[in-house]
XYZ file of N, CA, C and O in Angstrom:
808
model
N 33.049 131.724 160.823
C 33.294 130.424 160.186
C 33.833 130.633 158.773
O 33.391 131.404 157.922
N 35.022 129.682 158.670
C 35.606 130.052 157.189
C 34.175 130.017 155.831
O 33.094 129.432 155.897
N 34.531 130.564 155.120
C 33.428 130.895 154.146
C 33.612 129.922 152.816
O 34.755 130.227 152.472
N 33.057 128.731 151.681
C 33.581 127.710 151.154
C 32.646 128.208 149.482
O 31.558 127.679 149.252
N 33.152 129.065 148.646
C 32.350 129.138 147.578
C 32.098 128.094 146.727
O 33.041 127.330 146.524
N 31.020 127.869 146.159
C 30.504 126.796 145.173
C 30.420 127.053 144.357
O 29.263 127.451 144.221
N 31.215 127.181 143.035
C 31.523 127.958 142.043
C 31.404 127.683 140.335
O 32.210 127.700 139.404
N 29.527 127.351 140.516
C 29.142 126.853 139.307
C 27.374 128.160 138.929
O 26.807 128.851 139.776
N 27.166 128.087 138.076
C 26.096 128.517 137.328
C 25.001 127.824 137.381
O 23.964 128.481 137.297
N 24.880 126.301 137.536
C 24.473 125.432 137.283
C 23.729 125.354 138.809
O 24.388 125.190 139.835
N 22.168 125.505 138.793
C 21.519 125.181 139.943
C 21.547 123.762 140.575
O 21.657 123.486 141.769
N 21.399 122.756 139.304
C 21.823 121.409 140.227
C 22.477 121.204 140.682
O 22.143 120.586 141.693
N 23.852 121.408 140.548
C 24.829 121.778 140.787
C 25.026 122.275 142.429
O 25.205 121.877 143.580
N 24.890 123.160 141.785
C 24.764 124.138 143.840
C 24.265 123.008 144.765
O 24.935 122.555 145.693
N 22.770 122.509 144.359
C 21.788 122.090 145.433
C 22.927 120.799 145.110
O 23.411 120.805 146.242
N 23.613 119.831 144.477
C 24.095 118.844 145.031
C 25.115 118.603 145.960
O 25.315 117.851 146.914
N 25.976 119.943 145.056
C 27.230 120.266 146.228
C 26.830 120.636 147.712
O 27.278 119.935 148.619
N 26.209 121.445 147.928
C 25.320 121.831 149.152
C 25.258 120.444 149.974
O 25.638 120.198 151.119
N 24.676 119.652 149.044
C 24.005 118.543 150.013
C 25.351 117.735 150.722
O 25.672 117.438 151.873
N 26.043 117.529 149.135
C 27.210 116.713 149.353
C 28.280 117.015 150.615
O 28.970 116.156 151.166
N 28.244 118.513 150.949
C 29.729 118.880 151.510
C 28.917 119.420 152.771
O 29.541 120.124 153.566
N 27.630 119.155 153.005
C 27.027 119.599 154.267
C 27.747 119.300 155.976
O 27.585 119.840 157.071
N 28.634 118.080 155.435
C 29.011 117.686 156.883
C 30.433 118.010 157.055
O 31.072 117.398 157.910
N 31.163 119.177 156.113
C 32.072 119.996 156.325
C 32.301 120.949 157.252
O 32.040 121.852 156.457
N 32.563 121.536 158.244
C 32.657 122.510 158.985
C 32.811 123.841 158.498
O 33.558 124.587 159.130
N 32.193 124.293 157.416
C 32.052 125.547 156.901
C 31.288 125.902 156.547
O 30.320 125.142 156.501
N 31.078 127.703 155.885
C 29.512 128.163 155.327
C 30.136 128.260 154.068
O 31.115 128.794 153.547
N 28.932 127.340 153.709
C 28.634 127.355 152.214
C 27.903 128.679 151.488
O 26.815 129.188 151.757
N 28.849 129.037 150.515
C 28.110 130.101 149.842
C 28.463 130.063 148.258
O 29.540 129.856 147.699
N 26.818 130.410 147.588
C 27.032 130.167 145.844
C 27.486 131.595 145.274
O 27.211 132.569 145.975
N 28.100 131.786 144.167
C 27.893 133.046 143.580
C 27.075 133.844 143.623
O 27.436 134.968 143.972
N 25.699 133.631 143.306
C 24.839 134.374 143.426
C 24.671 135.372 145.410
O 24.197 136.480 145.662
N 25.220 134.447 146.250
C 25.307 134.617 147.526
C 26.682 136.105 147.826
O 26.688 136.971 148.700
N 27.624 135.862 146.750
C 28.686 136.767 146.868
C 28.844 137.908 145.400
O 29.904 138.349 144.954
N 27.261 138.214 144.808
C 27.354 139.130 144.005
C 27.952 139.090 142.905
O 28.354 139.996 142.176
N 28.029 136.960 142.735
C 29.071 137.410 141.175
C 28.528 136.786 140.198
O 28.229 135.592 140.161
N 28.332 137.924 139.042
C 27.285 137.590 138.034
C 28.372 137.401 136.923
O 27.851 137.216 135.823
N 29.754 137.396 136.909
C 30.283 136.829 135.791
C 30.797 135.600 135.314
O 31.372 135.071 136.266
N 30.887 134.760 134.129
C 31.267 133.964 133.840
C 32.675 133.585 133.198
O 33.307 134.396 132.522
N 33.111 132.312 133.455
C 34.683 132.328 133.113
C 34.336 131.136 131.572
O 33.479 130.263 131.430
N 35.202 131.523 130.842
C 35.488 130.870 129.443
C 36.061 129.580 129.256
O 37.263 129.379 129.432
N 35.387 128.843 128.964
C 35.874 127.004 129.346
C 36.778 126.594 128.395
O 36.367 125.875 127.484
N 38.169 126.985 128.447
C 39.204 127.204 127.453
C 40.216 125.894 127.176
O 41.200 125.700 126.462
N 39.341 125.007 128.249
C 40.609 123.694 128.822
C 40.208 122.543 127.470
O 39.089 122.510 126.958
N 41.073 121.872 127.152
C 40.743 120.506 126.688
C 40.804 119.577 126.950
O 41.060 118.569 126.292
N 40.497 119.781 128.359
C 40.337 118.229 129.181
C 39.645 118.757 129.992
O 39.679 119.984 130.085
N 38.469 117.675 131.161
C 37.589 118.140 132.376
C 38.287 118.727 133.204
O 37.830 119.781 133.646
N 39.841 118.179 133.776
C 40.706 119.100 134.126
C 41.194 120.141 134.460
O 41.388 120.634 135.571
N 41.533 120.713 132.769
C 42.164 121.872 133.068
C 40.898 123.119 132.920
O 41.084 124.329 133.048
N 39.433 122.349 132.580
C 38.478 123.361 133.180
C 37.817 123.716 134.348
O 37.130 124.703 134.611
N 38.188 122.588 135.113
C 37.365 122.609 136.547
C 38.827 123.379 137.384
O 38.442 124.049 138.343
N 39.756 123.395 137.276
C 40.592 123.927 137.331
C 40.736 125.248 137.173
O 40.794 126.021 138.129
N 40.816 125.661 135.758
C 40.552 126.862 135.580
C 39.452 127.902 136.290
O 39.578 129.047 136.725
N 38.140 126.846 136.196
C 36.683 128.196 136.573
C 36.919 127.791 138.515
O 36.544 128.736 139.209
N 37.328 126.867 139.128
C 38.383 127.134 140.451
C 39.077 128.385 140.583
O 38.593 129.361 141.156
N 40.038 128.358 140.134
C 41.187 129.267 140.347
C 40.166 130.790 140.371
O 39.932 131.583 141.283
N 39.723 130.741 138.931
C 39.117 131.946 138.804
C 37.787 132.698 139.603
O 37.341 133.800 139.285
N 37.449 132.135 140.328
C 36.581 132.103 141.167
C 36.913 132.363 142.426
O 36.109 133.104 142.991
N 37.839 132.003 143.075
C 38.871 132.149 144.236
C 39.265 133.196 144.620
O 39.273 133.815 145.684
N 39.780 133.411 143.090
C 40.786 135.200 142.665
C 39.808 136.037 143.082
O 39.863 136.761 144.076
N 38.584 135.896 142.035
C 37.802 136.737 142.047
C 36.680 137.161 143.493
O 36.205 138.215 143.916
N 36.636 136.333 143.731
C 36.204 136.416 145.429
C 36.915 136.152 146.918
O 36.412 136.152 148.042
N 37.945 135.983 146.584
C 38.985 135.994 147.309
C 38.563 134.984 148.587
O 38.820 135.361 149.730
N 37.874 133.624 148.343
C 37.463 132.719 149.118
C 38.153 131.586 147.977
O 38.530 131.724 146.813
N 38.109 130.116 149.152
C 38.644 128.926 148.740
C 37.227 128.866 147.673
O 36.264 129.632 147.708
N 37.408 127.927 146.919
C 36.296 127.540 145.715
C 36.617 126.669 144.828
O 37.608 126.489 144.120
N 35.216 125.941 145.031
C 35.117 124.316 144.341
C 34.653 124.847 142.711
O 34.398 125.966 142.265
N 34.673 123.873 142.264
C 34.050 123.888 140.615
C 34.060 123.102 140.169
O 34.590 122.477 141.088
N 33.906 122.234 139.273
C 34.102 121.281 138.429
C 33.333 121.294 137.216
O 32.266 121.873 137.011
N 34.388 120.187 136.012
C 33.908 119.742 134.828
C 33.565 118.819 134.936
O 33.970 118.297 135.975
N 32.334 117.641 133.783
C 32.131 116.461 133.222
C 31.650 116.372 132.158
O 31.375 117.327 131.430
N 31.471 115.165 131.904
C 30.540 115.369 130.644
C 29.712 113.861 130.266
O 30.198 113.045 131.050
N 28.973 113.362 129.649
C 28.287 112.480 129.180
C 29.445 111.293 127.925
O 29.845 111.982 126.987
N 29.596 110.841 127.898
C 30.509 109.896 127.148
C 30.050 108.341 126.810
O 30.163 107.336 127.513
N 29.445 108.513 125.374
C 28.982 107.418 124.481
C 29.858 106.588 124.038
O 30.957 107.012 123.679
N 29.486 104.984 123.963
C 30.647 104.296 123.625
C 30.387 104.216 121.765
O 31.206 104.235 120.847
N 28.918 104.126 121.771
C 29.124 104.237 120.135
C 29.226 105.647 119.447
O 29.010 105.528 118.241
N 29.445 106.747 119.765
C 29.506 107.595 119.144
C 31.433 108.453 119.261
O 31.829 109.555 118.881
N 32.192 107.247 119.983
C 33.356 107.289 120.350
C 33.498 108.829 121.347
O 33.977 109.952 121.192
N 32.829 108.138 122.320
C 33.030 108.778 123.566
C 32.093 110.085 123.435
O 31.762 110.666 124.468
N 31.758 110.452 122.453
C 30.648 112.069 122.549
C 29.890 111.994 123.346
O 29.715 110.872 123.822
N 29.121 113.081 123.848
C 30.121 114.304 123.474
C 30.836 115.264 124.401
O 31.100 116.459 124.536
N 31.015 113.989 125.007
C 32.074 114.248 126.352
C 32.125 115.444 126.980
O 31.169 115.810 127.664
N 33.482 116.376 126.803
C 34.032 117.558 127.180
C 32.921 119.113 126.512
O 32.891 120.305 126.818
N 32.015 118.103 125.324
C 31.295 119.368 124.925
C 29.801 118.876 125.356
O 28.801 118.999 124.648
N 29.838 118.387 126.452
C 28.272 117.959 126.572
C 27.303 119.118 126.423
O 26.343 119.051 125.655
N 27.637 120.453 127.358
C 26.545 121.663 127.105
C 26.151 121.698 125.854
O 25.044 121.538 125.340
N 27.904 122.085 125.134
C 27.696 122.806 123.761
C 27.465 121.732 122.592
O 27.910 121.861 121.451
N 26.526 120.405 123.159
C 26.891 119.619 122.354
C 26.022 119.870 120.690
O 26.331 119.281 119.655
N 25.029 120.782 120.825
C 24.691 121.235 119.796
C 25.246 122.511 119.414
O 24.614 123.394 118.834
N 26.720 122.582 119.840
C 26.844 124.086 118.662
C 26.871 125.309 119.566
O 27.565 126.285 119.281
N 26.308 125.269 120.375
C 26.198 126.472 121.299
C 25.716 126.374 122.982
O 25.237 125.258 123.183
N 25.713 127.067 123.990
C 25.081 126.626 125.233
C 23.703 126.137 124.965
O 22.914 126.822 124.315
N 23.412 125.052 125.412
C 21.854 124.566 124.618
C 21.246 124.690 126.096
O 22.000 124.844 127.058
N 19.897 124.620 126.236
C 19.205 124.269 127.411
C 19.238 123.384 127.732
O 20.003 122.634 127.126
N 18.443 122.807 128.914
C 18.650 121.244 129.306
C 17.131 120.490 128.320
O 16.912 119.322 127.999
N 16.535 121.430 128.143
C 15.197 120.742 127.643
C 15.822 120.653 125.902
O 15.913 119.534 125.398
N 16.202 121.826 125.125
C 16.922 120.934 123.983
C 17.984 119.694 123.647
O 17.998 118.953 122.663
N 18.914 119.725 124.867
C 19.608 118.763 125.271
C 18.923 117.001 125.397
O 19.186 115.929 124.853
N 18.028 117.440 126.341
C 17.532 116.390 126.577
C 16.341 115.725 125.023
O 15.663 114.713 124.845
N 16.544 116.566 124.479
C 15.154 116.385 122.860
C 16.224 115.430 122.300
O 16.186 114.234 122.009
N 17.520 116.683 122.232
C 18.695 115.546 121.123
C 18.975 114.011 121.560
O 19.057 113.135 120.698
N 19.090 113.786 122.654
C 19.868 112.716 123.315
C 18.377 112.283 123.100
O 18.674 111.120 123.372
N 17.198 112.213 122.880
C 15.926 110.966 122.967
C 16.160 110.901 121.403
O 15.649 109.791 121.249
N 16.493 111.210 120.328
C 17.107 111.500 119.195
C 17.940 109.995 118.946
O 17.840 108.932 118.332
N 18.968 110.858 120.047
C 20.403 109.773 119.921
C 20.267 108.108 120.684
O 20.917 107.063 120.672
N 19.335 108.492 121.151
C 19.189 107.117 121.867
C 18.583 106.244 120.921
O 19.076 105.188 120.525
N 17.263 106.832 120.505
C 16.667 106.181 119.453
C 17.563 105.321 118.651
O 17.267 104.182 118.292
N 18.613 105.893 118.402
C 19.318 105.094 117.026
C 20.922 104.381 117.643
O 21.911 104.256 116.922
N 20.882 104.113 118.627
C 21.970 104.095 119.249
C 21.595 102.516 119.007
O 20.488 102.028 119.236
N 22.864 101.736 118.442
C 22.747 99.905 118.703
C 22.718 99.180 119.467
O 23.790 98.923 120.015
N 21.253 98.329 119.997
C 21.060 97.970 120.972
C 22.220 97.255 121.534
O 22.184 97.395 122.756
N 23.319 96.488 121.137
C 24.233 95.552 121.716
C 25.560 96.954 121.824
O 26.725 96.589 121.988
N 25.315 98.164 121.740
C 26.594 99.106 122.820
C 25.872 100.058 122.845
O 25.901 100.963 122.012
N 25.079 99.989 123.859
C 24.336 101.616 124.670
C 25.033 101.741 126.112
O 24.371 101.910 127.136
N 26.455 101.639 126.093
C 27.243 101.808 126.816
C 27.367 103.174 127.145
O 27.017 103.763 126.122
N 27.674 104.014 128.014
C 27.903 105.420 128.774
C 28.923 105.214 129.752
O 29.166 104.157 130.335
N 29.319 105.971 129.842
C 29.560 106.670 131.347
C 29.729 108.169 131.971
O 30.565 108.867 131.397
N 29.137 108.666 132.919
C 29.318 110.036 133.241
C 30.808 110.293 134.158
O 31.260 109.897 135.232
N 31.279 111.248 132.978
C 32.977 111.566 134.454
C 32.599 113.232 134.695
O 31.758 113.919 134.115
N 33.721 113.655 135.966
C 33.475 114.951 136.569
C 34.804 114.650 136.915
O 35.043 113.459 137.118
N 36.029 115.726 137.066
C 36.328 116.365 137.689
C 35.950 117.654 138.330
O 35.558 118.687 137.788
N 36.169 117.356 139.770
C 35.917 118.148 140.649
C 37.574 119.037 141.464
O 38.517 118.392 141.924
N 37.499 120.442 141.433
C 38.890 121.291 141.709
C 38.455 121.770 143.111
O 37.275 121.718 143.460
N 39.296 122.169 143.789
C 39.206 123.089 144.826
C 40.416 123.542 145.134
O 41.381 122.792 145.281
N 40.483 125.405 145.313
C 41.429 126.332 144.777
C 41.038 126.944 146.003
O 39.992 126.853 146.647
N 42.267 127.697 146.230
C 42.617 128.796 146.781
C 42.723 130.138 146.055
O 42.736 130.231 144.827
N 42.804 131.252 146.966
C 42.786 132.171 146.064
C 44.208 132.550 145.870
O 44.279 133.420 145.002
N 45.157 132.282 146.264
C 46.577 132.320 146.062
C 46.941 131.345 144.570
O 47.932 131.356 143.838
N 46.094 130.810 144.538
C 46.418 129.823 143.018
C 46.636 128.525 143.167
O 46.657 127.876 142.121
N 46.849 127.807 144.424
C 46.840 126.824 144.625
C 45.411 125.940 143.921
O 44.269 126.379 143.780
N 45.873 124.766 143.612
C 44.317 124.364 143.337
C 45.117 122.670 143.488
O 46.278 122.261 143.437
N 43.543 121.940 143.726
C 43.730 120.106 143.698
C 42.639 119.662 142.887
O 41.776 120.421 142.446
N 42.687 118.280 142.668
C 41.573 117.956 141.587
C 41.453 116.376 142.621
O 42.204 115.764 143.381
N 40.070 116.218 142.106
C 39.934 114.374 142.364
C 38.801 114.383 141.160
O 38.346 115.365 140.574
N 38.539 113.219 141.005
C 37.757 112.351 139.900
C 36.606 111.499 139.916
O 36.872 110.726 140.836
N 35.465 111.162 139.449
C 34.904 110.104 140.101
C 33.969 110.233 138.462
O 33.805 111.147 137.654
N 33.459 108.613 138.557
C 32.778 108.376 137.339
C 31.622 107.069 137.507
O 31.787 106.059 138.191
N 30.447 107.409 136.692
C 29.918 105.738 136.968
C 29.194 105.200 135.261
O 29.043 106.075 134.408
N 28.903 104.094 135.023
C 28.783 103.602 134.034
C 27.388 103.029 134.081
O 26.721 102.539 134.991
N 27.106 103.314 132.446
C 25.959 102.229 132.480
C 25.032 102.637 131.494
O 25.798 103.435 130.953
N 23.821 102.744 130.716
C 23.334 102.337 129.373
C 22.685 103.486 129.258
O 22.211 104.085 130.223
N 22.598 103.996 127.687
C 21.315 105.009 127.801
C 20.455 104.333 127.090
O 20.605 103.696 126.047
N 19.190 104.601 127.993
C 17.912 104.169 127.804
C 17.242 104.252 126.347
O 17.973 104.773 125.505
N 15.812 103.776 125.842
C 15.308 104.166 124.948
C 14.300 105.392 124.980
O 14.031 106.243 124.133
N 13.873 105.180 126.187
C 12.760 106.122 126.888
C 13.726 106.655 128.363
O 14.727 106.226 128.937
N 12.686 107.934 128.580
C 13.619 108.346 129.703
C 12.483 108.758 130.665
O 11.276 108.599 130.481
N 13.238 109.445 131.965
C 12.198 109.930 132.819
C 11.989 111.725 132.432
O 12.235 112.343 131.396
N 11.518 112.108 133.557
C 10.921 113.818 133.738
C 12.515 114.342 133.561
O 13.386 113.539 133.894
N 12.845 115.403 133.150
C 14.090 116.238 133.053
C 14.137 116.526 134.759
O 13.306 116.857 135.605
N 15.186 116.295 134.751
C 16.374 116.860 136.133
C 16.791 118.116 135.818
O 17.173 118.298 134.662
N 16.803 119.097 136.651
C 16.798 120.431 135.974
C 18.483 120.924 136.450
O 18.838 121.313 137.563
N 19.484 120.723 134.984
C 20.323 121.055 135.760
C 21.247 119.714 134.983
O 22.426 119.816 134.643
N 20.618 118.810 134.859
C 21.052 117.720 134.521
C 20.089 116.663 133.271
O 19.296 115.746 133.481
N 20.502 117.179 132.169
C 19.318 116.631 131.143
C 19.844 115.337 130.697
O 19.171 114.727 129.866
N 20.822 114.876 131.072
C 21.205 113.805 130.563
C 21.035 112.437 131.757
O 21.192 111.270 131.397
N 20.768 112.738 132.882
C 20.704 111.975 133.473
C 19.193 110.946 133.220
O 19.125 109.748 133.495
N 18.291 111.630 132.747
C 16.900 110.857 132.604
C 16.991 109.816 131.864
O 16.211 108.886 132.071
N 18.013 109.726 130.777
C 18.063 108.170 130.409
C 19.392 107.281 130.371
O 19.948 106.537 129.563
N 19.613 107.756 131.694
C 21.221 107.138 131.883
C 20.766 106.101 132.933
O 20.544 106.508 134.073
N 20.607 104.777 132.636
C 20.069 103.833 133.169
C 21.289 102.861 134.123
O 22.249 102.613 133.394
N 21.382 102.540 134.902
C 22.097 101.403 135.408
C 21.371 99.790 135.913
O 20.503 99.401 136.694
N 22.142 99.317 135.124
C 21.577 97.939 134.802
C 22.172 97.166 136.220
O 21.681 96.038 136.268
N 22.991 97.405 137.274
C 22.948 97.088 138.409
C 22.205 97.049 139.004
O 22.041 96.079 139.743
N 21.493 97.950 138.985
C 20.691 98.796 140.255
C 18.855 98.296 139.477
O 17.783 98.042 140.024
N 19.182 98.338 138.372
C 17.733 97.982 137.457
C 17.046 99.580 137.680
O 15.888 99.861 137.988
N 17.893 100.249 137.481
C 17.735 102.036 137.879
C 17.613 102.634 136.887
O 18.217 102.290 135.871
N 16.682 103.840 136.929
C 18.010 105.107 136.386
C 18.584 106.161 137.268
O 18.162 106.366 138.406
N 19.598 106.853 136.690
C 20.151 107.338 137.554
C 19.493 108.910 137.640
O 19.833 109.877 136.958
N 18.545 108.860 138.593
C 17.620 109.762 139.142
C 17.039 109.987 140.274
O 16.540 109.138 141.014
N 17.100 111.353 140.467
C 16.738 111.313 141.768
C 15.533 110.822 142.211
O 15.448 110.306 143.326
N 14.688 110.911 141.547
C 12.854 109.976 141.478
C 13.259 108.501 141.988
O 12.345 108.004 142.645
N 14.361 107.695 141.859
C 14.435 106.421 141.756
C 15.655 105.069 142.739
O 15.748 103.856 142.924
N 16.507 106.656 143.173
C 17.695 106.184 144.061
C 17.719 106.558 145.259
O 17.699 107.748 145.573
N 17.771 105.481 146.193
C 17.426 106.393 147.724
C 18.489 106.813 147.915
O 19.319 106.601 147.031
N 18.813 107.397 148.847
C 20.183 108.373 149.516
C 21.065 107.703 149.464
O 22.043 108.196 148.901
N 21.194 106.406 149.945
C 22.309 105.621 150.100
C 22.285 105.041 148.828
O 23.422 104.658 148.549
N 21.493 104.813 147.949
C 21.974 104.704 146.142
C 22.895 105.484 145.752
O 23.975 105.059 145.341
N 22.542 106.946 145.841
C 23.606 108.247 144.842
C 24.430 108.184 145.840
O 25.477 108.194 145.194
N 24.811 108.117 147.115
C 25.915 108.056 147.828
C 27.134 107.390 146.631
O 28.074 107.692 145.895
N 26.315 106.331 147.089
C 27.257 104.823 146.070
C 28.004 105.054 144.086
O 29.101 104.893 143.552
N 26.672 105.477 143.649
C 26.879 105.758 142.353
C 26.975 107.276 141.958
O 27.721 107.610 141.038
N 26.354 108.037 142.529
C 26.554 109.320 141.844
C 28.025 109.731 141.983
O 28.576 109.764 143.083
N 28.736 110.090 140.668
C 30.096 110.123 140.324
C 30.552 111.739 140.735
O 31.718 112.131 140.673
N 29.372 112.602 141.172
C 30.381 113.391 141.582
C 30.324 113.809 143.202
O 30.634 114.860 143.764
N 29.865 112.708 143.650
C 29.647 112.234 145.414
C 31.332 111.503 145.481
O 32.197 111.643 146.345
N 31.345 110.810 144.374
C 32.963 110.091 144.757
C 33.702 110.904 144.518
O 34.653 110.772 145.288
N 33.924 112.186 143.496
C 34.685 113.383 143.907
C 35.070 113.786 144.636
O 36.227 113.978 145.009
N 33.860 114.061 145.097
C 33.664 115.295 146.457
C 34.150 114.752 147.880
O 34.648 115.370 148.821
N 33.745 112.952 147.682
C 34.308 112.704 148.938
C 35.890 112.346 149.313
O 36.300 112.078 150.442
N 36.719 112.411 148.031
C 37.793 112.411 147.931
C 39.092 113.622 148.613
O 40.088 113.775 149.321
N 37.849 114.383 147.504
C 38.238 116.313 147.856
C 37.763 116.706 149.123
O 37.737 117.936 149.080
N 37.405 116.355 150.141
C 36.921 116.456 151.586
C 38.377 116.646 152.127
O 39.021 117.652 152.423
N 38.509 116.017 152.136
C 39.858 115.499 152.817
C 41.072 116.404 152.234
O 41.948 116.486 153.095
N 41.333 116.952 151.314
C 42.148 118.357 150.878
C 41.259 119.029 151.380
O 41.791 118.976 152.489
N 40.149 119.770 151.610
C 40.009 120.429 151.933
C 39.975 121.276 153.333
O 40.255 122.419 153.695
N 39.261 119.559 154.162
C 39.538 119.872 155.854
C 41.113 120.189 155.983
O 41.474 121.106 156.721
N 42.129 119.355 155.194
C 43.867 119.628 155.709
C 43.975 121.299 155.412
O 44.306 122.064 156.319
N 43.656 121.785 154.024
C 43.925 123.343 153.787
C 43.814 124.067 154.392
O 44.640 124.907 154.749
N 42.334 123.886 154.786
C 41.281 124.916 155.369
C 41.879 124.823 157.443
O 41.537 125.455 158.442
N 42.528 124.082 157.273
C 42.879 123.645 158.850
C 41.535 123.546 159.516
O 41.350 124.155 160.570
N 40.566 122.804 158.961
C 39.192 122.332 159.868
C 39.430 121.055 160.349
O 38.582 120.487 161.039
């Protein structure tokens, strides 16, 4: 069975893609599954040309098709921060548990009339010849004052609230067919399905 690398660092990550692309006709396998302990340099200035990039490079380097993607967290009062640098949004790779300290920080002082957000992702999937495609997906909605338990993998999601749903956007709180609907990088992925069954000739 063709072999489909998942080509992130990021354990939530893995376990979502996993879940997401389960009804693909291929074996899923993470880095850690194909011995590769190195990391690629997020050189892009857009979600783009990085999910793109750590694609391609991943492909090369294991000589399998491979997904990846960028996103980031995007405040309306802090003019969009800190978007493209969400990891490094303190300065350096932060953890998810310092991450998540700053943002109960930022929320605190954030003006109640624009606690506007939205989370975007591009999502790539590459060949190892260099080919690569992108799709997009995003969802909107408030950060909280208080948040829930850290998502490991995802520190920003605990107080990313949607006022639709009277939610947050967590896995504690959305049944399956919730994150189907809203989780923004489910609308990626289900975009990128469809390049992928045509490539892969599945």
């Amino acid at each position: 069975m063709q072999q489909l690398l998942i080509a992130t660092t990021n354990l939530g990550k893995v376990q979502e893609l996993f879940t997401f692309l389960s009804d693909v006709p291929v074996s899923l396998v993470s880095l850690k599954d194909v011995s590769i302990i190195k990391d690629v340099e997020e050189t892009g200035k857009t979600y783009r040309e990085n999910a793109q990039l750590k694609a391609i490079y991943y492909a090369n380097l294991s000589g399998l098709p491979a997904i990846s993607d960028d996103g980031g967290l995007e405040i309306a009062a802090l003019h969009n921060q800190p978007g493209i640098k969400s990891r490094r949004w303190l300065g350096y790779h932060a953890t998810d548990e310092e991450l998540q300290a700053h943002l109960q920080k930022v929320a605190m002082e954030l003006p109640d009339d624009n606690r506007k957000a939205v989370f975007r992702v591009v999502t790539s999937f590459a060949l190892p010849s260099g080919e690569v495609w992108s799709t997009k997906g995003n969802i909107e909605g408030i950060i909280a004052k208080t948040s829930l338990p850290l998502l490991q993998g995802y520190p920003f999601r605990s107080f990313f609230f949607l006022p639709s749903l009277n939610k947050y956007y967590h896995e504690s709180q959305l049944t399956e067919e919730e994150m189907k609907a809203y989780n923004h990088r489910y609308k990626a992925i289900t975009k990128l399905k469809k390049i992928i069954q045509k490539q892969l000739s599945l």
